[in-house]
mmCIF file of C-alpha atoms in Angstrom:
data_model
loop_
_atom_site.group_PDB
_atom_site.id
_atom_site.type_symbol
_atom_site.label_atom_id
_atom_site.label_comp_id
_atom_site.label_asym_id
_atom_site.label_seq_id
_atom_site.Cartn_x
_atom_site.Cartn_y
_atom_site.Cartn_z
ATOM 1 C CA MET A 1 31.106 131.957 87.487
ATOM 2 C CA HIS A 2 34.265 132.639 89.457
ATOM 3 C CA ASN A 3 35.993 129.529 90.791
ATOM 4 C CA ALA A 4 35.377 130.668 94.394
ATOM 5 C CA LEU A 5 31.613 130.326 93.765
ATOM 6 C CA SER A 6 31.682 127.326 91.428
ATOM 7 C CA THR A 7 30.391 124.663 93.866
ATOM 8 C CA PRO A 8 28.071 124.744 96.913
ATOM 9 C CA SER A 9 30.973 124.078 99.289
ATOM 10 C CA ARG A 10 33.100 126.829 97.753
ATOM 11 C CA ARG A 11 30.157 129.225 97.875
ATOM 12 C CA PHE A 12 29.642 128.467 101.559
ATOM 13 C CA ARG A 13 33.318 129.019 102.414
ATOM 14 C CA THR A 14 33.300 132.254 100.424
ATOM 15 C CA TRP A 15 30.106 133.323 102.200
ATOM 16 C CA LEU A 16 31.755 132.676 105.586
ATOM 17 C CA ASP A 17 34.782 134.693 104.487
ATOM 18 C CA MET A 18 32.526 137.600 103.445
ATOM 19 C CA HIS A 19 30.613 137.663 106.744
ATOM 20 C CA LEU A 20 33.297 136.711 109.279
ATOM 21 C CA VAL A 21 36.780 137.454 107.941
ATOM 22 C CA ASP A 22 35.728 140.565 106.022
ATOM 23 C CA HIS A 23 33.261 141.717 108.731
ATOM 24 C CA GLY A 24 30.191 141.533 106.493
ATOM 25 C CA CYS A 25 28.074 140.613 109.530
ATOM 26 C CA VAL A 26 28.639 144.144 110.869
ATOM 27 C CA ARG A 27 27.882 145.840 107.555
ATOM 28 C CA ALA A 28 24.658 143.857 107.252
ATOM 29 C CA ILE A 29 23.409 145.887 110.237
ATOM 30 C CA TYR A 30 24.918 149.260 109.314
ATOM 31 C CA ASN A 31 26.159 149.999 105.791
ATOM 32 C CA ASN A 32 27.274 153.649 106.276
ATOM 33 C CA PHE A 33 25.075 154.682 103.334
ATOM 34 C CA TYR A 34 24.743 158.394 102.426
ATOM 35 C CA PRO A 35 23.865 160.461 99.332
ATOM 36 C CA LEU A 36 26.490 162.766 97.791
ATOM 37 C CA GLY A 37 24.298 164.619 95.306
ATOM 38 C CA GLY A 38 24.207 164.240 91.550
ATOM 39 C CA ASP A 39 22.835 160.682 91.819
ATOM 40 C CA MET A 40 25.942 159.397 93.629
ATOM 41 C CA TYR A 41 25.916 157.537 96.942
ATOM 42 C CA ARG A 42 28.633 156.314 99.303
ATOM 43 C CA CYS A 43 28.688 153.304 101.614
ATOM 44 C CA SER A 44 30.736 150.443 103.028
ATOM 45 C CA GLN A 45 31.202 147.145 101.173
ATOM 46 C CA PRO A 46 27.664 146.121 100.163
ATOM 47 C CA SER A 47 26.390 142.563 100.286
ATOM 48 C CA PRO A 48 24.488 141.100 97.324
ATOM 49 C CA ARG A 49 21.215 141.726 99.177
ATOM 50 C CA GLN A 50 22.157 145.367 99.762
ATOM 51 C CA ILE A 51 23.210 145.810 96.136
ATOM 52 C CA ARG A 52 19.806 144.568 95.013
ATOM 53 C CA LYS A 53 18.069 146.856 97.525
ATOM 54 C CA TYR A 54 20.018 149.904 96.326
ATOM 55 C CA ARG A 55 19.333 148.999 92.699
ATOM 56 C CA ASP A 56 15.613 148.703 93.366
ATOM 57 C CA ARG A 57 15.321 151.748 95.659
ATOM 58 C CA TYR A 58 17.762 154.196 94.046
ATOM 59 C CA GLY A 59 18.156 152.813 90.544
ATOM 60 C CA ILE A 60 21.899 152.142 90.929
ATOM 61 C CA ARG A 61 23.460 151.414 87.534
ATOM 62 C CA SER A 62 27.190 151.646 88.361
ATOM 63 C CA ILE A 63 29.335 150.753 91.381
ATOM 64 C CA ILE A 64 32.880 151.980 92.031
ATOM 65 C CA ASN A 65 34.724 149.531 94.271
ATOM 66 C CA LEU A 66 37.683 151.395 95.798
ATOM 67 C CA ARG A 67 39.160 148.189 97.251
ATOM 68 C CA GLY A 68 40.283 147.051 93.807
ATOM 69 C CA VAL A 69 40.098 143.443 92.673
ATOM 70 C CA HIS A 70 40.846 141.343 95.752
ATOM 71 C CA ASP A 71 40.417 137.829 97.105
ATOM 72 C CA TYR A 72 37.871 138.461 99.863
ATOM 73 C CA GLY A 73 34.556 136.695 99.522
ATOM 74 C CA SER A 74 32.849 140.105 99.430
ATOM 75 C CA TYR A 75 34.412 140.855 96.052
ATOM 76 C CA PHE A 76 33.348 137.590 94.432
ATOM 77 C CA TYR A 77 29.763 137.990 95.631
ATOM 78 C CA GLU A 78 29.682 141.654 94.595
ATOM 79 C CA GLU A 79 30.958 140.776 91.132
ATOM 80 C CA GLU A 80 28.333 138.063 90.767
ATOM 81 C CA ALA A 81 25.511 140.304 92.008
ATOM 82 C CA CYS A 82 26.446 143.115 89.631
ATOM 83 C CA THR A 83 26.530 140.713 86.688
ATOM 84 C CA GLN A 84 23.118 139.296 87.573
ATOM 85 C CA LEU A 85 21.561 142.745 88.104
ATOM 86 C CA GLY A 86 23.089 144.438 85.055
ATOM 87 C CA ILE A 87 25.154 146.863 87.152
ATOM 88 C CA ARG A 88 28.544 148.005 85.885
ATOM 89 C CA LEU A 89 31.261 147.276 88.466
ATOM 90 C CA ILE A 90 34.452 149.342 88.312
ATOM 91 C CA SER A 91 37.232 148.192 90.638
ATOM 92 C CA VAL A 92 39.999 150.703 91.317
ATOM 93 C CA LYS A 93 42.302 150.655 94.328
ATOM 94 C CA LEU A 94 42.743 153.773 96.454
ATOM 95 C CA TYR A 95 44.637 153.906 99.738
ATOM 96 C CA SER A 96 43.741 155.292 103.160
ATOM 97 C CA ARG A 97 47.230 155.814 104.608
ATOM 98 C CA THR A 98 49.011 157.447 101.701
ATOM 99 C CA PRO A 99 47.937 160.522 99.737
ATOM 100 C CA PRO A 100 46.449 159.926 96.291
ATOM 101 C CA SER A 101 48.832 160.069 93.337
ATOM 102 C CA VAL A 102 48.327 162.422 90.417
ATOM 103 C CA ALA A 103 47.457 159.427 88.233
ATOM 104 C CA GLU A 104 44.863 158.164 90.728
ATOM 105 C CA ILE A 105 43.203 161.584 90.891
ATOM 106 C CA HIS A 106 42.964 161.818 87.101
ATOM 107 C CA ARG A 107 41.684 158.262 86.884
ATOM 108 C CA MET A 108 38.914 159.040 89.363
ATOM 109 C CA ARG A 109 37.947 162.157 87.407
ATOM 110 C CA ASP A 110 37.725 160.089 84.215
ATOM 111 C CA ILE A 111 35.660 157.418 85.964
ATOM 112 C CA PHE A 112 33.188 159.985 87.297
ATOM 113 C CA ALA A 113 32.868 161.546 83.851
ATOM 114 C CA GLY A 114 32.154 158.204 82.170
ATOM 115 C CA LEU A 115 29.769 156.688 84.730
ATOM 116 C CA GLU A 116 26.184 155.781 84.107
ATOM 117 C CA TYR A 117 24.288 157.266 87.030
ATOM 118 C CA PRO A 118 22.807 156.706 89.614
ATOM 119 C CA ALA A 119 26.009 155.260 91.048
ATOM 120 C CA LEU A 120 27.497 153.989 94.285
ATOM 121 C CA ILE A 121 31.064 154.355 95.590
ATOM 122 C CA HIS A 122 32.398 152.194 98.416
ATOM 123 C CA CYS A 123 35.438 150.802 100.220
ATOM 124 C CA LYS A 124 35.395 148.307 103.109
ATOM 125 C CA SER A 125 34.040 150.412 105.975
ATOM 126 C CA GLY A 126 32.813 153.448 104.031
ATOM 127 C CA ALA A 127 34.976 155.743 106.148
ATOM 128 C CA ASP A 128 38.366 156.543 104.623
ATOM 129 C CA ARG A 129 38.746 155.574 100.964
ATOM 130 C CA ALA A 130 35.033 156.150 100.388
ATOM 131 C CA GLY A 131 35.551 159.539 102.026
ATOM 132 C CA LEU A 132 38.460 160.316 99.724
ATOM 133 C CA GLY A 133 36.460 159.194 96.713
ATOM 134 C CA ALA A 134 33.493 161.277 97.872
ATOM 135 C CA VAL A 135 35.590 164.437 98.207
ATOM 136 C CA LEU A 136 37.123 163.901 94.774
ATOM 137 C CA TYR A 137 33.685 163.270 93.286
ATOM 138 C CA ARG A 138 32.245 166.457 94.731
ATOM 139 C CA VAL A 139 35.264 168.563 93.704
ATOM 140 C CA LEU A 140 36.059 167.082 90.295
ATOM 141 C CA HIS A 141 32.569 166.180 89.078
ATOM 142 C CA LEU A 142 30.139 168.458 90.911
ATOM 143 C CA GLY A 143 32.500 171.437 91.128
ATOM 144 C CA HIS A 144 32.125 171.896 94.890
ATOM 145 C CA PRO A 145 34.828 173.864 96.757
ATOM 146 C CA VAL A 146 37.376 171.666 98.519
ATOM 147 C CA SER A 147 36.608 173.562 101.741
ATOM 148 C CA ASP A 148 33.027 172.229 101.596
ATOM 149 C CA ALA A 149 33.713 168.773 100.160
ATOM 150 C CA ILE A 150 36.204 167.783 102.891
ATOM 151 C CA SER A 151 33.226 167.301 105.205
ATOM 152 C CA GLU A 152 33.087 163.830 103.598
ATOM 153 C CA LEU A 153 36.132 162.982 105.726
ATOM 154 C CA SER A 154 34.487 163.038 109.141
ATOM 155 C CA TRP A 155 33.816 161.045 112.299
ATOM 156 C CA LYS A 156 30.228 160.916 111.037
ATOM 157 C CA TYR A 157 31.403 158.204 108.656
ATOM 158 C CA GLY A 158 33.979 156.666 111.016
ATOM 159 C CA HIS A 159 37.005 158.554 109.642
ATOM 160 C CA SER A 160 39.789 159.626 112.026
ATOM 161 C CA LYS A 161 41.887 162.701 111.325
ATOM 162 C CA ARG A 162 44.260 161.783 114.168
ATOM 163 C CA ALA A 163 45.367 158.396 112.826
ATOM 164 C CA LYS A 164 47.427 157.514 109.767
ATOM 165 C CA THR A 165 44.218 157.990 107.804
ATOM 166 C CA GLY A 166 44.565 161.704 108.631
ATOM 167 C CA ILE A 167 46.991 161.994 105.731
ATOM 168 C CA LEU A 168 43.913 162.284 103.499
ATOM 169 C CA ASP A 169 42.806 165.384 105.418
ATOM 170 C CA PHE A 170 46.375 166.704 105.296
ATOM 171 C CA PHE A 171 46.401 166.320 101.506
ATOM 172 C CA PHE A 172 43.364 168.550 101.059
ATOM 173 C CA ALA A 173 44.491 170.943 103.810
ATOM 174 C CA THR A 174 47.788 171.395 101.956
ATOM 175 C CA TYR A 175 45.873 172.470 98.864
ATOM 176 C CA LEU A 176 43.672 174.850 100.876
ATOM 177 C CA ALA A 177 46.711 176.470 102.523
ATOM 178 C CA TYR A 178 48.350 177.027 99.140
ATOM 179 C CA ASN A 179 45.126 178.271 97.560
ATOM 180 C CA ALA A 180 44.595 180.799 100.363
ATOM 181 C CA THR A 181 47.616 182.838 99.238
ATOM 182 C CA ARG A 182 47.945 181.790 95.589
ATOM 183 C CA PRO A 183 44.457 180.998 94.266
ATOM 184 C CA ILE A 184 44.522 178.008 91.936
ATOM 185 C CA ALA A 185 42.004 175.391 90.809
ATOM 186 C CA PHE A 186 42.375 172.083 92.623
ATOM 187 C CA ILE A 187 43.225 170.037 89.517
ATOM 188 C CA ASP A 188 45.770 172.655 88.411
ATOM 189 C CA TRP A 189 47.404 172.466 91.835
ATOM 190 C CA VAL A 190 47.504 168.670 91.532
ATOM 191 C CA ASP A 191 49.169 168.898 88.117
ATOM 192 C CA THR A 192 51.656 171.712 88.752
ATOM 193 C CA VAL A 193 52.337 172.073 92.496
ATOM 194 C CA TYR A 194 51.472 168.889 94.375
ATOM 195 C CA ASP A 195 54.468 166.851 95.579
ATOM 196 C CA GLU A 196 53.255 163.494 96.833
ATOM 197 C CA GLN A 197 56.558 162.433 98.407
ATOM 198 C CA ALA A 198 57.107 165.737 100.175
ATOM 199 C CA LEU A 199 53.601 165.581 101.608
ATOM 200 C CA LYS A 200 54.211 162.060 102.945
ATOM 201 C CA VAL A 201 57.390 163.212 104.690
ATOM 202 C CA SER A 202 55.739 166.249 106.291
ATOM 203 C CA PHE A 203 52.723 164.361 107.672
ATOM 204 C CA ARG A 204 52.830 163.060 111.228
ATOM 205 C CA ASP A 205 50.064 160.924 112.708
ATOM 206 C CA GLU A 206 49.210 160.436 116.363
ATOM 207 C CA GLY A 207 50.269 156.957 117.418
ATOM 208 C CA PHE A 208 47.416 156.008 119.754
ATOM 209 C CA SER A 209 44.692 156.878 117.249
ATOM 210 C CA SER A 210 46.531 154.895 114.579
ATOM 211 C CA LEU A 211 46.665 151.909 116.926
ATOM 212 C CA ILE A 212 42.888 152.035 117.383
ATOM 213 C CA VAL A 213 42.179 152.303 113.657
ATOM 214 C CA ASP A 214 44.790 149.772 112.504
ATOM 215 C CA LYS A 215 44.720 147.118 115.254
ATOM 216 C CA VAL A 216 41.258 147.369 116.803
ATOM 217 C CA LEU A 217 38.994 148.328 113.895
ATOM 218 C CA HIS A 218 41.132 146.440 111.317
ATOM 219 C CA ARG A 219 40.712 149.092 108.630
ATOM 220 C CA GLU A 220 42.393 148.555 105.286
#
């Protein structure tokens, strides 16, 4: 057992952190849960109760945690729940305000290929990093066109194209613009054309929307 859950008092403090500091009380009401096809689902950070429910209802056997290993109470309880339920937990950190690196994209493709399905992919709110992961899953694993898969980055899930998180949309739009005149598979574009630093420099967010997402909603 992790040290954060080793005594009743530590468990209680970690539980408070999960529900109050990490906004688990909100996610207990609405978990932003949606199917992606191919026995993959997306959502916000699940609680132990929700993990058990998804295991029982959908047969979840693997969970991809896009927040990485972190020190929020949510992570410790998720790790414990997965161990108890026999679910494989894979923690890999993606980012919502910078475009994915070539290495991150290849790592996600390898993870999707090696998963035991049904599976669940999540970040904190289920909006931005879960959206990025969902697009990559549909493109790299299911073979969907990027033009269709980018619907995973939408206000439907709480994602804003007009904030700093819009750099994720800009990343895929940059590929689509290139592909429109010089047709190329997405992964080939990533490996031979994509310039992460140049894309960062050319992206401009709208300040007010970023303020809402960063300071009001407290997105990671």
